[in-house]
């Protein structure tokens, strides 16, 4: 079910809008089911393993002690980078699904969970190497280093998103699920602020991610407004 | 070796009692030879940037029980020369070792001027042969909360300054790093916001302190490029970024010089930049440091000491100053 963000979500007309999309998406689902189920699950496993590859590479590097004299810095950097990359991928999935790549929509959940996975690794490395699992030091970090607070907030938001990604919970939540998962954009923005704040002298990466997020977000906003004006046109 | 990670394998181990472990240099030299031979075979007719040959230096060893000889385990040569900040070659820690060999360090000139009676130019040869070289084993604390222990070779900055006779009104020293875009890929980055050349500075009394070292080598040999060849500053009680590399200009001034990091983010980096666990930083905790080599399961975190453990030698310089304000 390819979801998209409706900024005016919650009111009657927006719900109608969603209903239309759901019908459209069930058509898409039917189309793609034409492939054999085995083939589909093979692709799914391949995507799953591909997303796991950065993690496996890090595990291998830690096991063989080949991360140089300061693995902490490298691990923080690489896990953080993958959080940002998966955020881009998960936010790309819906627009691409609506524009000729319908199959991508079904990987959105997996990609979203990988955002959470790499963010959790990022946090675990921080706990292990930077604060030595000390609660006192965590509080100090949150109080004195705003970028840590921002990053930690992003991770906290990912927790309910991750939990409610289970199919059964999602069904029970109905339209509230969609509203909750708009927070993915909040995670992206917080992640970006975290990255920008950490840039010491070169803002190249922050500029690239910022541009990508602005394009993706404005696409969603445009769609939401487009829908609104369509509805208005019908009403008049 | 007690605190060092037992799983550390990719760098040669050094017995801390051994001040100048020749085996390490030999290994490295053999590695370089092997690399050069390999490169020669695979890339015929292609100009390959080779690590330059490092020269052996003759020097006086540091005496025991002095602040010139830290007693902690030495950071292995490989770690100290592959994990560096030298933004002229890129912002990643591994960029300097990969790209700094593009820098020409011979011939090399250092202009010394400003408020001195005898302004002039030092050539590389004058630097290497004109001063009595000493070994100094110092703790090195980066503002990014990692630290090393390195056997540097050099001579007191005061010895250099004396030759040029600073005038009485000279209160500060300004240093500048080489800025050569063609050889320094980091300076060509479009998104870098550093105003090159890199600049640093010291107060005159800090410059004249016996701990302050003009450094030409480490581990008994001349500096590799990524470590700031051929001449750099080491001020062991200050954060790493004060230890300006590949110096081409030294000026004596009557007012506090502008320094690169302070210029870029004055709320984060002060002119003094004295190691101080009490003064918090918006990016890194300054209360602790990772003594490298560190590992994931044995991070080797140690508490940071005020003035990086050199309080006895330098605290007097800052008597009556509010160190939280003059960070």
Short mmCIF file of C-alpha atoms in Angstrom, two decimals, chain B residues 106-235:
data_model
loop_
_atom_site.label_atom_id
_atom_site.label_comp_id
_atom_site.label_asym_id
_atom_site.label_seq_id
_atom_site.Cartn_x
_atom_site.Cartn_y
_atom_site.Cartn_z
CA UNK B 106 62.44 20.12 0.01
CA UNK B 107 63.38 22.90 -0.64
CA UNK B 108 61.62 24.53 2.32
CA UNK B 109 61.86 28.02 3.70
CA UNK B 110 60.54 29.54 6.89
CA UNK B 111 60.28 33.31 6.94
CA UNK B 112 60.79 34.79 10.38
CA UNK B 113 59.80 38.41 10.78
CA UNK B 114 57.58 40.95 12.46
CA UNK B 115 58.86 42.60 15.62
CA UNK B 116 62.39 41.15 15.53
CA UNK B 117 65.76 42.82 15.20
CA UNK B 118 67.06 40.34 12.65
CA UNK B 119 64.33 39.21 10.30
CA UNK B 120 65.36 36.42 7.97
CA UNK B 121 64.71 33.10 6.36
CA UNK B 122 65.48 29.65 7.69
CA UNK B 123 66.15 26.91 5.19
CA UNK B 124 65.38 23.28 5.86
CA UNK B 125 69.11 22.52 6.19
CA UNK B 126 69.52 25.28 8.82
CA UNK B 127 66.66 23.80 10.77
CA UNK B 128 67.93 20.23 10.72
CA UNK B 129 71.61 20.98 11.36
CA UNK B 130 71.56 24.33 13.11
CA UNK B 131 69.97 23.27 16.39
CA UNK B 132 70.73 20.61 18.98
CA UNK B 133 67.94 18.10 18.61
CA UNK B 134 66.30 16.52 21.63
CA UNK B 135 63.72 13.84 22.07
CA UNK B 136 60.55 14.76 23.95
CA UNK B 137 57.96 12.16 24.85
CA UNK B 138 54.73 14.10 25.25
CA UNK B 139 51.08 13.37 25.71
CA UNK B 140 49.11 14.73 22.76
CA UNK B 141 45.46 15.59 23.42
CA UNK B 142 43.17 16.39 20.49
CA UNK B 143 40.11 18.57 21.10
CA UNK B 144 38.14 15.69 19.57
CA UNK B 145 38.72 13.74 22.80
CA UNK B 146 41.36 11.29 21.60
CA UNK B 147 44.97 11.30 22.69
CA UNK B 148 48.34 9.77 21.94
CA UNK B 149 51.80 9.59 23.48
CA UNK B 150 54.47 10.43 20.93
CA UNK B 151 58.29 10.61 20.97
CA UNK B 152 58.94 13.85 19.11
CA UNK B 153 62.36 15.16 18.03
CA UNK B 154 62.99 18.87 17.97
CA UNK B 155 64.40 21.89 19.77
CA UNK B 156 62.86 24.53 22.03
CA UNK B 157 61.05 27.29 20.13
CA UNK B 158 62.87 29.75 22.38
CA UNK B 159 66.18 28.75 20.73
CA UNK B 160 64.79 29.65 17.32
CA UNK B 161 63.30 32.94 18.46
CA UNK B 162 66.54 34.01 20.17
CA UNK B 163 68.35 33.93 16.81
CA UNK B 164 65.99 36.50 15.37
CA UNK B 165 66.01 38.67 18.50
CA UNK B 166 62.39 39.54 19.28
CA UNK B 167 61.88 43.18 20.23
CA UNK B 168 60.61 44.10 23.67
CA UNK B 169 57.19 45.10 22.30
CA UNK B 170 56.74 41.64 20.77
CA UNK B 171 54.09 39.94 22.89
CA UNK B 172 52.81 37.18 20.63
CA UNK B 173 54.02 34.77 17.96
CA UNK B 174 52.03 34.06 14.82
CA UNK B 175 52.56 30.91 12.72
CA UNK B 176 51.36 30.05 9.23
CA UNK B 177 51.16 26.72 7.43
CA UNK B 178 52.10 26.27 3.79
CA UNK B 179 49.17 27.03 1.46
CA UNK B 180 49.79 25.47 -1.92
CA UNK B 181 46.54 24.58 -3.65
CA UNK B 182 48.15 22.47 -6.34
CA UNK B 183 49.57 20.09 -3.74
CA UNK B 184 46.85 20.26 -1.08
CA UNK B 185 43.58 18.80 -2.23
CA UNK B 186 41.73 19.76 0.95
CA UNK B 187 42.26 23.44 0.25
CA UNK B 188 40.51 22.99 -3.11
CA UNK B 189 37.26 21.75 -1.54
CA UNK B 190 34.36 24.00 -2.52
CA UNK B 191 32.51 23.41 0.71
CA UNK B 192 35.42 24.00 3.07
CA UNK B 193 34.93 27.11 5.16
CA UNK B 194 38.50 27.48 6.43
CA UNK B 195 40.26 30.68 5.40
CA UNK B 196 43.64 29.32 4.23
CA UNK B 197 46.47 29.44 5.10
CA UNK B 198 46.05 27.78 8.49
CA UNK B 199 47.16 30.11 11.27
CA UNK B 200 48.06 29.63 14.90
CA UNK B 201 49.55 31.70 17.65
CA UNK B 202 51.11 31.73 21.09
CA UNK B 203 51.73 34.31 23.75
CA UNK B 204 55.43 35.12 24.08
CA UNK B 205 55.76 33.50 27.51
CA UNK B 206 54.09 30.35 26.20
CA UNK B 207 56.46 30.34 23.25
CA UNK B 208 59.48 30.69 25.54
CA UNK B 209 58.39 27.87 27.87
CA UNK B 210 60.90 25.01 27.75
CA UNK B 211 58.10 22.53 26.93
CA UNK B 212 57.28 24.32 23.66
CA UNK B 213 58.99 22.38 20.91
CA UNK B 214 59.79 23.16 17.29
CA UNK B 215 59.47 19.67 15.98
CA UNK B 216 61.30 18.12 13.04
CA UNK B 217 60.82 14.43 13.71
CA UNK B 218 59.12 11.63 15.54
CA UNK B 219 60.26 8.14 16.42
CA UNK B 220 63.85 9.12 15.67
CA UNK B 221 63.28 10.14 12.06
CA UNK B 222 62.23 13.23 10.16
CA UNK B 223 58.49 13.90 10.15
CA UNK B 224 56.40 12.19 7.50
CA UNK B 225 54.34 14.73 5.55
CA UNK B 226 51.05 13.83 7.24
CA UNK B 227 52.63 14.69 10.60
CA UNK B 228 53.54 18.20 9.47
CA UNK B 229 56.88 17.90 7.69
CA UNK B 230 59.36 19.39 7.75
CA UNK B 231 58.73 21.67 10.74
CA UNK B 232 55.83 21.86 13.15
CA UNK B 233 54.97 23.11 16.58
CA UNK B 234 54.26 20.94 19.63
CA UNK B 235 52.79 22.59 22.71
#
